[in-house]
XYZ file of N, CA and C in Angstrom:
840
model
N -144.779 -12.759 14.018
C -144.109 -13.402 15.146
C -143.440 -14.703 14.726
N -144.164 -15.541 13.945
C -143.613 -16.824 13.523
C -142.412 -16.633 12.607
N -142.475 -15.569 11.767
C -141.343 -15.298 10.881
C -140.113 -14.880 11.685
N -140.318 -14.063 12.714
C -139.189 -13.638 13.542
C -138.606 -14.825 14.300
N -139.461 -15.700 14.807
C -138.982 -16.902 15.505
C -138.192 -17.784 14.552
N -138.630 -17.914 13.316
C -137.915 -18.733 12.332
C -136.533 -18.139 12.047
N -136.462 -16.813 11.991
C -135.163 -16.164 11.765
C -134.204 -16.432 12.922
N -134.721 -16.341 14.145
C -133.875 -16.587 15.312
C -133.402 -18.036 15.339
N -134.292 -18.961 15.018
C -133.919 -20.378 14.994
C -132.880 -20.655 13.910
N -133.021 -20.001 12.765
C -132.050 -20.199 11.680
C -130.683 -19.661 12.093
N -130.678 -18.497 12.748
C -129.404 -17.938 13.194
C -128.780 -18.815 14.277
N -129.600 -19.338 15.144
C -129.097 -20.221 16.200
C -128.472 -21.486 15.605
N -129.091 -22.033 14.554
C -128.535 -23.216 13.897
C -127.189 -22.888 13.249
N -127.065 -21.697 12.651
C -125.793 -21.295 12.036
C -124.698 -21.143 13.076
N -125.043 -20.556 14.213
C -124.055 -20.379 15.275
C -123.632 -21.734 15.838
N -124.557 -22.684 15.917
C -124.205 -24.033 16.388
C -123.236 -24.708 15.416
N -123.422 -24.501 14.119
C -122.472 -25.037 13.139
C -121.101 -24.403 13.319
N -121.076 -23.081 13.558
C -119.811 -22.395 13.802
C -119.150 -22.923 15.072
N -119.956 -23.245 16.064
C -119.423 -23.807 17.303
C -118.740 -25.147 17.042
N -119.335 -25.969 16.187
C -118.739 -27.264 15.867
C -117.402 -27.089 15.139
N -117.349 -26.139 14.202
C -116.094 -25.876 13.487
C -115.026 -25.377 14.452
N -115.419 -24.487 15.354
C -114.480 -23.946 16.336
C -113.943 -25.042 17.241
N -114.804 -25.960 17.633
C -114.358 -27.065 18.491
C -113.332 -27.939 17.780
N -113.545 -28.171 16.483
C -112.586 -28.978 15.723
C -111.240 -28.267 15.642
N -111.258 -26.972 15.347
C -110.013 -26.214 15.242
C -109.314 -26.120 16.594
N -110.088 -25.997 17.643
C -109.497 -25.934 18.983
C -108.824 -27.261 19.338
N -109.491 -28.356 19.039
C -108.917 -29.675 19.332
C -107.654 -29.920 18.517
N -107.680 -29.514 17.248
C -106.515 -29.714 16.390
C -105.336 -28.876 16.871
N -105.603 -27.625 17.261
C -104.536 -26.766 17.766
C -103.953 -27.325 19.060
N -104.815 -27.837 19.937
C -104.335 -28.408 21.198
C -103.475 -29.642 20.952
N -103.885 -30.477 19.995
C -103.115 -31.681 19.683
C -101.740 -31.309 19.118
N -101.715 -30.373 18.176
C -100.436 -29.977 17.582
C -99.546 -29.274 18.589
N -100.142 -28.513 19.492
C -99.349 -27.849 20.527
C -98.683 -28.880 21.428
N -99.421 -29.896 21.835
C -98.837 -30.931 22.685
C -97.731 -31.693 21.960
N -97.931 -31.955 20.671
C -96.887 -32.621 19.898
C -95.628 -31.763 19.836
N -95.803 -30.459 19.600
C -94.654 -29.569 19.495
C -93.923 -29.451 20.825
N -94.677 -29.309 21.914
C -94.047 -29.185 23.230
C -93.291 -30.461 23.585
N -93.848 -31.607 23.188
C -93.153 -32.865 23.451
C -91.900 -33.025 22.612
N -91.916 -32.484 21.393
C -90.764 -32.602 20.503
C -89.678 -31.588 20.839
N -90.056 -30.462 21.449
C -89.089 -29.414 21.758
C -87.959 -29.920 22.640
N -88.282 -30.797 23.572
C -87.233 -31.347 24.440
C -86.170 -32.056 23.612
N -86.610 -32.746 22.554
C -85.660 -33.440 21.690
C -84.806 -32.493 20.872
N -85.424 -31.431 20.322
C -84.642 -30.481 19.522
C -83.620 -29.743 20.387
N -84.008 -29.429 21.605
C -83.070 -28.736 22.501
C -81.917 -29.662 22.893
N -82.258 -30.917 23.192
C -81.206 -31.874 23.549
C -80.258 -32.099 22.376
N -80.814 -32.158 21.173
C -79.989 -32.334 19.972
C -79.019 -31.167 19.816
N -79.514 -29.938 19.990
C -78.650 -28.767 19.874
C -77.560 -28.781 20.944
N -77.890 -29.220 22.144
C -76.898 -29.278 23.220
C -75.822 -30.310 22.937
N -76.230 -31.451 22.383
C -75.256 -32.493 22.053
C -74.290 -31.987 20.974
N -74.831 -31.355 19.935
C -73.983 -30.822 18.868
C -73.075 -29.725 19.420
N -73.614 -28.888 20.303
C -72.795 -27.825 20.895
C -71.637 -28.412 21.682
N -71.893 -29.475 22.438
C -70.817 -30.115 23.195
C -69.755 -30.716 22.293
N -70.205 -31.394 21.230
C -69.243 -31.979 20.290
C -68.446 -30.894 19.582
N -69.108 -29.794 19.244
C -68.425 -28.700 18.565
C -67.389 -28.051 19.478
N -67.715 -27.924 20.748
C -66.761 -27.338 21.690
C -65.500 -28.187 21.789
N -65.669 -29.510 21.819
C -64.507 -30.398 21.891
C -63.702 -30.362 20.596
N -64.423 -30.325 19.455
C -63.715 -30.307 18.168
C -62.985 -28.984 17.973
N -63.627 -27.872 18.365
C -62.992 -26.564 18.187
C -61.738 -26.439 19.036
N -61.698 -27.141 20.167
C -60.513 -27.080 21.030
C -59.301 -27.734 20.378
N -59.530 -28.548 19.339
C -58.425 -29.209 18.649
C -57.753 -28.306 17.625
N -58.405 -27.164 17.309
C -57.851 -26.272 16.300
C -56.798 -25.368 16.922
N -55.674 -25.275 16.249
C -54.585 -24.423 16.741
C -54.637 -23.024 16.145
N -55.264 -22.890 14.974
C -55.301 -21.586 14.328
C -56.700 -20.990 14.440
N -57.056 -20.129 13.524
C -58.334 -19.421 13.592
C -59.503 -20.403 13.541
N -60.571 -20.119 14.290
C -61.727 -21.007 14.292
C -62.453 -21.008 12.954
N -63.210 -22.037 12.721
C -63.992 -22.167 11.495
C -65.205 -21.240 11.568
N -65.486 -20.531 10.458
C -66.671 -19.695 10.370
C -67.713 -20.389 9.494
N -68.941 -19.909 9.569
C -70.034 -20.558 8.816
C -70.751 -19.591 7.887
N -70.463 -19.505 6.639
C -69.114 -19.371 6.133
C -68.732 -17.903 6.133
N -69.351 -17.121 7.031
C -69.090 -15.688 7.129
C -68.629 -15.350 8.533
N -67.847 -14.300 8.653
C -67.398 -13.862 9.969
C -68.330 -12.812 10.566
N -69.396 -12.487 9.853
C -70.355 -11.520 10.346
C -69.969 -10.082 10.106
N -68.809 -9.833 9.539
C -68.335 -8.470 9.328
C -68.583 -7.997 7.899
N -68.928 -8.890 7.005
C -69.116 -8.528 5.603
C -70.525 -8.933 5.168
N -71.055 -8.206 4.192
C -72.393 -8.497 3.709
C -73.435 -7.744 4.523
N -74.686 -7.874 4.099
C -75.787 -7.182 4.749
C -76.316 -7.996 5.932
N -76.838 -7.284 6.910
C -77.484 -7.968 8.028
C -78.854 -8.469 7.582
N -79.342 -9.486 8.260
C -80.632 -10.080 7.910
C -81.347 -10.511 9.176
N -82.662 -10.503 9.094
C -83.512 -10.981 10.188
C -84.400 -12.081 9.636
N -84.314 -13.261 10.222
C -85.148 -14.386 9.803
C -86.371 -14.417 10.716
N -87.526 -14.110 10.146
C -88.780 -14.083 10.902
C -89.520 -15.402 10.716
N -89.778 -16.086 11.816
C -90.608 -17.293 11.798
C -92.029 -16.861 12.137
N -92.901 -16.860 11.147
C -94.274 -16.389 11.314
C -95.249 -17.548 11.113
N -96.495 -17.390 11.543
C -97.485 -18.449 11.336
C -97.745 -18.695 9.854
N -98.141 -19.904 9.557
C -98.472 -20.274 8.185
C -99.937 -19.970 7.866
N -100.811 -20.107 8.880
C -102.242 -19.906 8.681
C -102.776 -18.891 9.686
N -104.045 -18.535 9.518
C -104.667 -17.518 10.337
C -105.334 -18.082 11.582
N -106.345 -17.358 12.062
C -107.071 -17.683 13.298
C -106.125 -17.720 14.496
N -105.262 -16.713 14.581
C -104.284 -16.651 15.669
C -104.342 -15.300 16.390
N -105.445 -14.572 16.209
C -105.566 -13.282 16.869
C -104.571 -12.285 16.306
N -103.971 -11.510 17.204
C -103.028 -10.466 16.792
C -101.578 -10.925 16.875
N -101.352 -12.224 17.038
C -99.985 -12.709 17.230
C -99.106 -12.432 16.014
N -99.609 -12.687 14.810
C -98.819 -12.449 13.598
C -98.472 -10.969 13.459
N -99.431 -10.093 13.756
C -99.157 -8.654 13.673
C -98.070 -8.240 14.655
N -98.050 -8.835 15.838
C -97.010 -8.501 16.817
C -95.631 -8.913 16.319
N -95.538 -10.074 15.703
C -94.264 -10.514 15.152
C -93.806 -9.602 14.022
N -94.738 -9.242 13.150
C -94.397 -8.378 12.021
C -93.987 -6.995 12.510
N -94.680 -6.483 13.510
C -94.294 -5.180 14.073
C -92.865 -5.224 14.615
N -92.521 -6.325 15.288
C -91.159 -6.467 15.812
C -90.144 -6.547 14.673
N -90.508 -7.228 13.574
C -89.603 -7.347 12.434
C -89.420 -6.002 11.741
N -90.483 -5.218 11.655
C -90.401 -3.922 10.980
C -89.584 -2.910 11.774
N -89.301 -3.219 13.034
C -88.441 -2.340 13.816
C -86.980 -2.453 13.392
N -86.651 -3.459 12.578
C -85.280 -3.614 12.086
C -84.934 -2.467 11.147
N -83.659 -2.066 11.075
C -83.268 -0.968 10.176
C -83.614 -1.278 8.729
N -83.750 -0.217 7.935
C -84.119 -0.385 6.527
C -83.095 -1.223 5.760
N -81.840 -1.157 6.152
C -80.818 -1.924 5.448
C -80.791 -3.391 5.807
N -81.597 -3.788 6.784
C -81.637 -5.195 7.212
C -82.620 -5.951 6.329
N -82.147 -7.012 5.686
C -83.012 -7.825 4.831
C -83.913 -8.705 5.690
N -85.184 -8.764 5.331
C -86.138 -9.585 6.061
C -86.347 -10.902 5.322
N -86.042 -11.985 6.004
C -86.304 -13.327 5.507
C -87.471 -13.875 6.320
N -88.456 -14.417 5.644
C -89.684 -14.809 6.332
C -89.983 -16.275 6.103
N -90.294 -16.957 7.188
C -90.764 -18.339 7.146
C -92.215 -18.311 7.607
N -93.139 -18.591 6.692
C -94.559 -18.514 7.038
C -95.284 -17.561 6.101
N -96.270 -18.067 5.382
C -96.964 -17.260 4.383
C -97.755 -16.127 5.003
N -98.261 -16.331 6.212
C -99.033 -15.280 6.866
C -98.148 -14.059 7.134
N -96.933 -14.284 7.621
C -96.015 -13.182 7.870
C -95.579 -12.495 6.591
N -95.331 -13.279 5.541
C -94.932 -12.695 4.265
C -96.031 -11.797 3.701
N -97.289 -12.229 3.819
C -98.401 -11.423 3.312
C -98.544 -10.120 4.099
N -98.367 -10.186 5.402
C -98.477 -8.979 6.223
C -97.365 -7.982 5.891
N -96.150 -8.478 5.650
C -95.056 -7.582 5.278
C -95.329 -6.931 3.921
N -95.902 -7.681 3.003
C -96.273 -7.100 1.706
C -97.277 -5.972 1.911
N -98.255 -6.192 2.795
C -99.265 -5.169 3.050
C -98.654 -3.929 3.694
N -97.627 -4.130 4.512
C -96.992 -3.000 5.195
C -95.970 -2.280 4.309
N -95.803 -2.722 3.082
C -94.899 -2.044 2.171
C -93.440 -2.417 2.315
N -93.131 -3.525 2.970
C -91.743 -3.972 3.092
C -91.681 -5.470 2.799
N -91.744 -5.832 1.528
C -91.770 -7.249 1.159
C -90.490 -7.960 1.581
N -90.598 -9.238 1.895
C -89.412 -9.976 2.342
C -88.418 -10.192 1.216
N -87.154 -10.275 1.594
C -86.093 -10.579 0.635
C -86.172 -12.027 0.183
N -86.615 -12.887 1.084
C -86.718 -14.327 0.803
C -87.819 -14.869 1.687
N -88.551 -15.832 1.204
C -89.628 -16.412 2.009
C -89.828 -17.868 1.644
N -90.389 -18.594 2.571
C -90.734 -19.997 2.360
C -91.884 -20.336 3.282
N -92.525 -21.471 3.031
C -93.651 -21.884 3.855
C -93.168 -22.424 5.199
N -93.994 -22.237 6.211
C -93.716 -22.777 7.531
C -94.302 -24.180 7.627
N -93.662 -25.018 8.419
C -94.156 -26.378 8.606
C -95.552 -26.354 9.226
N -96.417 -27.260 8.790
C -97.771 -27.353 9.324
C -97.937 -28.546 10.251
N -96.857 -29.272 10.505
C -96.863 -30.355 11.492
C -95.433 -30.555 11.967
N -95.275 -31.293 13.058
C -93.941 -31.453 13.637
C -93.006 -32.214 12.704
N -93.554 -33.097 11.879
C -92.702 -33.865 10.967
C -92.090 -32.986 9.881
N -92.714 -31.847 9.593
C -92.210 -30.975 8.541
C -91.205 -29.945 9.010
N -90.945 -29.872 10.321
C -90.028 -28.857 10.848
C -88.608 -29.080 10.338
N -88.170 -30.326 10.267
C -86.808 -30.620 9.817
C -86.581 -30.129 8.391
N -87.543 -30.405 7.500
C -87.409 -29.968 6.111
C -87.414 -28.443 6.024
N -88.228 -27.791 6.839
C -88.262 -26.325 6.843
C -86.922 -25.756 7.279
N -86.367 -26.291 8.376
C -85.066 -25.816 8.855
C -83.975 -26.061 7.823
N -84.052 -27.167 7.107
C -83.043 -27.464 6.086
C -83.116 -26.460 4.940
N -84.332 -26.075 4.522
C -84.460 -25.084 3.451
C -83.860 -23.752 3.872
N -84.114 -23.353 5.103
C -83.566 -22.076 5.583
C -82.046 -22.147 5.635
N -81.511 -23.241 6.177
C -80.056 -23.374 6.296
C -79.385 -23.334 4.927
N -79.966 -24.024 3.957
C -79.380 -24.034 2.611
C -79.382 -22.633 1.993
N -80.507 -21.912 2.151
C -80.588 -20.567 1.580
C -79.618 -19.615 2.269
N -79.515 -19.702 3.597
C -78.578 -18.854 4.325
C -77.139 -19.160 3.930
N -76.820 -20.427 3.772
C -75.453 -20.814 3.424
C -75.071 -20.250 2.054
N -75.994 -20.367 1.096
C -75.695 -19.855 -0.241
C -75.478 -18.338 -0.207
N -76.357 -17.631 0.506
C -76.234 -16.174 0.565
C -74.954 -15.753 1.279
N -74.611 -16.468 2.368
C -73.394 -16.125 3.107
C -72.149 -16.452 2.282
N -72.166 -17.576 1.570
C -71.012 -17.953 0.758
C -70.787 -16.981 -0.380
N -71.864 -16.359 -0.873
C -71.742 -15.378 -1.948
C -71.420 -13.986 -1.431
N -71.259 -13.848 -0.114
C -70.909 -12.552 0.458
C -72.081 -11.614 0.619
N -73.322 -12.131 0.552
C -74.507 -11.277 0.653
C -75.049 -11.170 2.067
N -74.474 -11.914 2.998
C -74.974 -11.909 4.364
C -73.846 -11.666 5.351
N -74.155 -10.904 6.370
C -73.223 -10.703 7.475
C -73.855 -11.211 8.764
N -74.337 -10.300 9.560
C -74.991 -10.676 10.798
C -76.422 -11.144 10.525
N -76.829 -12.177 11.237
C -78.168 -12.742 11.068
C -78.782 -12.958 12.446
N -80.031 -12.515 12.597
C -80.788 -12.739 13.826
C -82.038 -13.548 13.516
N -82.543 -14.233 14.522
C -83.781 -14.986 14.406
C -84.856 -14.306 15.245
N -86.075 -14.253 14.718
C -87.216 -13.706 15.444
C -88.354 -14.710 15.335
N -88.842 -15.167 16.472
C -89.904 -16.177 16.468
C -90.706 -16.079 17.761
N -91.801 -16.801 17.799
C -92.632 -16.824 18.988
C -92.245 -17.971 19.900
N -92.463 -17.756 21.194
C -92.180 -18.809 22.172
C -93.324 -18.853 23.185
N -93.792 -20.048 23.482
C -94.843 -20.232 24.464
C -94.301 -20.986 25.668
N -94.782 -20.632 26.821
C -94.389 -21.310 28.055
C -95.493 -22.272 28.440
N -95.320 -23.551 28.077
C -96.290 -24.608 28.408
C -97.688 -24.290 27.901
N -97.777 -23.694 26.708
C -99.080 -23.434 26.110
C -99.654 -22.070 26.407
N -98.960 -21.242 27.193
C -99.439 -19.888 27.474
C -99.370 -19.042 26.211
N -100.093 -17.910 26.168
C -100.010 -17.033 24.990
C -98.555 -16.710 24.654
N -98.159 -16.858 23.395
C -96.735 -16.711 23.024
C -96.263 -15.273 23.034
N -94.937 -15.127 23.144
C -94.276 -13.834 23.104
C -93.153 -13.883 22.070
N -92.893 -12.763 21.377
C -91.784 -12.731 20.408
C -90.427 -12.846 21.105
N -89.504 -13.566 20.481
C -88.155 -13.781 21.015
C -87.152 -13.527 19.902
N -86.057 -12.838 20.228
C -84.964 -12.621 19.271
C -83.716 -13.304 19.799
N -82.946 -13.885 18.872
C -81.663 -14.468 19.255
C -80.705 -14.369 18.079
N -79.420 -14.133 18.319
C -78.450 -14.050 17.223
C -78.148 -15.432 16.653
N -77.882 -15.475 15.371
C -77.482 -16.720 14.716
C -76.073 -16.608 14.160
N -75.793 -15.571 13.388
C -74.474 -15.347 12.792
C -73.991 -13.939 13.126
N -72.710 -13.729 13.396
C -71.655 -14.754 13.409
C -71.893 -15.777 14.508
N -71.531 -16.977 14.220
C -71.835 -18.084 15.103
C -70.980 -18.015 16.359
N -71.639 -17.952 17.494
C -70.914 -18.010 18.764
C -70.592 -19.452 19.109
N -69.394 -19.889 18.772
C -69.032 -21.284 19.009
C -68.992 -21.562 20.500
N -69.617 -22.646 20.938
C -69.599 -22.992 22.357
C -68.187 -23.251 22.849
N -67.930 -22.861 24.096
C -66.611 -23.030 24.694
C -66.577 -24.270 25.575
N -65.488 -24.967 25.518
C -65.301 -26.172 26.334
C -64.371 -25.811 27.485
N -64.948 -25.284 28.565
C -64.132 -24.817 29.669
C -63.481 -25.925 30.473
N -64.064 -27.120 30.399
C -63.535 -28.216 31.216
C -62.222 -28.774 30.670
N -61.991 -28.595 29.389
C -60.795 -29.117 28.730
C -60.617 -30.613 29.015
N -61.576 -31.448 28.596
C -61.462 -32.886 28.857
C -60.401 -33.523 27.966
N -60.262 -34.825 28.105
C -59.324 -35.561 27.260
C -59.770 -35.416 25.810
N -58.858 -35.076 24.888
C -59.253 -34.881 23.494
C -59.978 -36.106 22.950
N -61.056 -35.891 22.200
C -61.817 -37.025 21.672
C -61.051 -37.738 20.573
N -61.409 -38.991 20.350
C -60.856 -39.752 19.233
C -61.605 -39.350 17.967
N -60.872 -38.991 16.934
C -61.498 -38.567 15.679
C -60.894 -39.347 14.528
N -61.679 -39.433 13.437
C -61.198 -40.160 12.265
C -61.161 -39.272 11.020
N -61.125 -37.944 11.231
C -60.977 -36.999 10.122
C -60.222 -35.785 10.642
N -59.655 -34.981 9.755
C -58.913 -33.793 10.195
C -59.784 -32.897 11.076
N -59.214 -32.306 12.132
C -59.998 -31.472 13.051
C -60.765 -30.353 12.361
N -60.150 -29.702 11.360
C -60.838 -28.597 10.709
C -62.046 -29.076 9.923
N -61.925 -30.183 9.238
C -63.062 -30.724 8.496
C -64.167 -31.148 9.456
N -63.791 -31.800 10.561
C -64.780 -32.215 11.550
C -65.504 -30.996 12.127
N -64.755 -29.963 12.463
C -65.357 -28.763 13.038
C -66.289 -28.090 12.045
N -65.877 -28.040 10.774
C -66.724 -27.412 9.755
C -68.058 -28.142 9.627
N -68.008 -29.468 9.667
C -69.253 -30.230 9.565
C -70.129 -30.025 10.799
N -69.497 -29.956 11.961
C -70.262 -29.732 13.187
C -70.856 -28.326 13.227
N -70.137 -27.357 12.654
C -70.674 -25.991 12.559
C -71.945 -25.994 11.718
N -71.904 -26.680 10.570
C -73.105 -26.798 9.732
C -74.258 -27.414 10.524
N -73.949 -28.458 11.256
C -74.992 -29.154 12.007
C -75.520 -28.291 13.155
N -74.644 -27.487 13.736
C -75.056 -26.629 14.842
C -75.994 -25.525 14.354
N -75.679 -24.925 13.209
C -76.565 -23.918 12.625
C -77.930 -24.537 12.325
N -77.920 -25.724 11.739
C -79.183 -26.411 11.459
C -79.949 -26.689 12.748
N -79.253 -27.097 13.805
C -79.922 -27.394 15.078
C -80.583 -26.146 15.650
N -79.905 -25.000 15.559
C -80.489 -23.754 16.062
C -81.721 -23.356 15.249
N -81.657 -23.546 13.933
C -82.806 -23.225 13.087
C -83.970 -24.177 13.358
N -83.667 -25.455 13.549
C -84.724 -26.422 13.835
C -85.392 -26.115 15.175
N -84.606 -25.705 16.153
C -85.163 -25.362 17.455
C -86.069 -24.137 17.339
N -85.627 -23.115 16.589
C -86.446 -21.920 16.401
C -87.738 -22.246 15.648
N -87.647 -23.114 14.634
C -88.836 -23.493 13.870
C -89.824 -24.252 14.739
N -89.330 -25.153 15.597
C -90.230 -25.898 16.474
C -90.858 -24.980 17.517
N -90.075 -24.040 18.044
C -90.630 -23.052 18.975
C -91.749 -22.255 18.289
N -91.506 -21.859 17.046
C -92.490 -21.083 16.304
C -93.750 -21.892 16.041
N -93.590 -23.158 15.704
C -94.748 -24.016 15.455
C -95.587 -24.167 16.724
N -94.919 -24.351 17.859
C -95.642 -24.446 19.126
C -96.350 -23.136 19.437
N -95.674 -22.004 19.199
C -96.262 -20.698 19.489
C -97.487 -20.441 18.613
N -97.398 -20.814 17.325
C -98.537 -20.607 16.425
C -99.764 -21.356 16.931
N -99.585 -22.591 17.338
C -100.727 -23.371 17.795
C -101.203 -22.939 19.176
N -100.305 -22.422 20.004
C -100.734 -21.864 21.284
C -101.603 -20.630 21.058
N -101.196 -19.788 20.098
C -101.998 -18.602 19.771
C -103.347 -19.003 19.188
N -103.359 -20.017 18.315
C -104.621 -20.467 17.720
C -105.531 -21.086 18.786
N -104.959 -21.837 19.699
C -105.759 -22.434 20.763
C -106.396 -21.352 21.627
N -105.617 -20.331 21.980
C -106.147 -19.233 22.780
C -107.259 -18.496 22.039
N -107.060 -18.284 20.732
C -108.074 -17.595 19.932
C -109.349 -18.413 19.840
N -109.219 -19.723 19.646
C -110.393 -20.572 19.542
C -111.134 -20.687 20.877
N -110.407 -20.660 21.976
C -111.068 -20.707 23.287
C -111.864 -19.422 23.523
N -111.299 -18.282 23.112
C -112.034 -17.025 23.228
C -113.258 -17.031 22.316
N -113.085 -17.537 21.095
C -114.208 -17.620 20.169
C -115.291 -18.546 20.712
N -114.874 -19.657 21.328
C -115.843 -20.589 21.917
C -116.664 -19.908 23.005
N -116.006 -19.110 23.831
C -116.721 -18.396 24.892
C -117.725 -17.412 24.301
N -117.304 -16.691 23.263
C -118.210 -15.734 22.629
C -119.388 -16.436 21.963
N -119.131 -17.585 21.352
C -120.203 -18.346 20.712
C -121.200 -18.838 21.754
N -120.697 -19.327 22.876
C -121.593 -19.787 23.936
C -122.477 -18.654 24.447
N -121.878 -17.459 24.591
C -122.659 -16.304 25.029
C -123.732 -15.955 24.009
N -123.368 -15.994 22.721
C -124.340 -15.700 21.664
C -125.455 -16.740 21.635
N -125.089 -18.013 21.790
C -126.101 -19.077 21.793
C -127.055 -18.926 22.971
N -126.520 -18.585 24.122
C -127.386 -18.392 25.293
C -128.394 -17.276 25.021
N -127.922 -16.181 24.406
C -128.827 -15.077 24.089
C -129.881 -15.478 23.067
N -129.464 -16.201 22.015
C -130.421 -16.630 20.997
C -131.422 -17.632 21.557
N -130.958 -18.525 22.412
C -131.861 -19.510 23.021
C -132.907 -18.812 23.887
N -132.475 -17.837 24.668
C -133.418 -17.092 25.506
C -134.424 -16.328 24.649
N -133.933 -15.724 23.547
C -134.833 -14.992 22.649
C -135.839 -15.923 22.007
N -135.369 -17.077 21.543
C -136.270 -18.045 20.917
C -137.316 -18.542 21.918
N -136.888 -18.782 23.149
C -137.823 -19.242 24.184
C -138.885 -18.177 24.452
N -138.442 -16.931 24.500
C -139.384 -15.834 24.738
C -140.364 -15.682 23.577
N -139.866 -15.822 22.357
C -140.746 -15.705 21.197
C -141.747 -16.851 21.135
N -141.304 -18.052 21.496
C -142.236 -19.181 21.520
C -143.343 -18.941 22.546
N -142.950 -18.434 23.706
C -143.941 -18.171 24.746
C -144.934 -17.114 24.291
N -144.419 -16.092 23.608
C -145.302 -15.062 23.081
C -146.246 -15.642 22.030
N -145.717 -16.535 21.208
C -146.543 -17.157 20.173
C -147.660 -17.983 20.792
N -147.320 -18.758 21.828
C -148.341 -19.563 22.511
C -149.379 -18.665 23.164
N -148.906 -17.598 23.814
C -149.833 -16.668 24.469
C -150.776 -16.031 23.467
N -150.252 -15.612 22.333
C -151.093 -14.997 21.307
C -152.113 -15.986 20.762
N -151.683 -17.249 20.583
C -152.625 -18.258 20.099
C -153.746 -18.493 21.112
N -153.411 -18.512 22.407
C -154.445 -18.686 23.431
C -155.409 -17.511 23.449
N -154.838 -16.303 23.299
C -155.704 -15.120 23.280
C -156.654 -15.178 22.096
N -156.153 -15.613 20.941
C -156.996 -15.741 19.764
C -158.100 -16.769 19.976
N -157.733 -17.886 20.608
C -158.737 -18.928 20.873
C -159.829 -18.411 21.796
N -159.412 -17.735 22.871
C -160.406 -17.209 23.832
C -161.292 -16.153 23.167
N -160.626 -15.283 22.393
C -161.400 -14.239 21.705
C -162.390 -14.840 20.731
N -161.935 -15.891 20.026
C -162.817 -16.549 19.076
C -163.970 -17.219 19.764
N -163.675 -17.882 20.922
C -164.767 -18.551 21.659
C -165.764 -17.547 22.175
N -165.290 -16.385 22.675
C -166.198 -15.367 23.177
C -167.064 -14.815 22.041
N -166.436 -14.637 20.874
C -167.211 -14.111 19.753
C -168.277 -15.079 19.321
N -167.968 -16.390 19.316
C -168.972 -17.385 18.935
C -170.043 -17.499 19.993
N -169.693 -17.317 21.274
C -170.692 -17.401 22.344
C -171.634 -16.211 22.327
């Protein structure tokens, strides 16, 4: 009996340690999710500002619009998958990978996030290009810049045509859902209001080309921040479920330990009474 009680107590102590680790991961995921949700407003506003400036600059062009640097009609199509960098996110990564694998065989898969790249390797369709996903909001800009540089090089060499983005999106911390959006050919924003032409200090085509670069980067940064928020929303949901399961397990172990202690006390009393009767 004492050995069984010791085993239950040891298991209960291990589960309590797991509970502490889960609480730390849950708190960290919640903090990063709030940071990402707070930063998303800025990335969206930045993209809108660039879109507005690009619409005004594009209106100054009299001939064909500037492309970045492909018209989408040449080269192979590609899908840029923004996947989680780390685990403990439930089935969210598998859902993203399943959506990516629905792309035609001729579509090149570009992956941001080591977890997604590993899953694609396991499924027998390794990515054409991959890089690590940002692990904090400060790293999103550098991640988006790496993707933009790689896409630009591939498009300039004629290896890319149409490009789509696939990433997770959470609504105020709710469980995330996969989202697809086109990136290339770039749908240049239209300036329907036709305001007074802006004052510029460089040729319209050069200005538009630079704004196109910045607009592509803004769209990638927005997708990366959405993905970072979604990853932490999925991790938070997973940790909350794990916390509930741990609490249920602890309640069961505590009840078992209490019952075993009571049995141990009862057996000791029976032994004492039996011993006293035998001596009497």
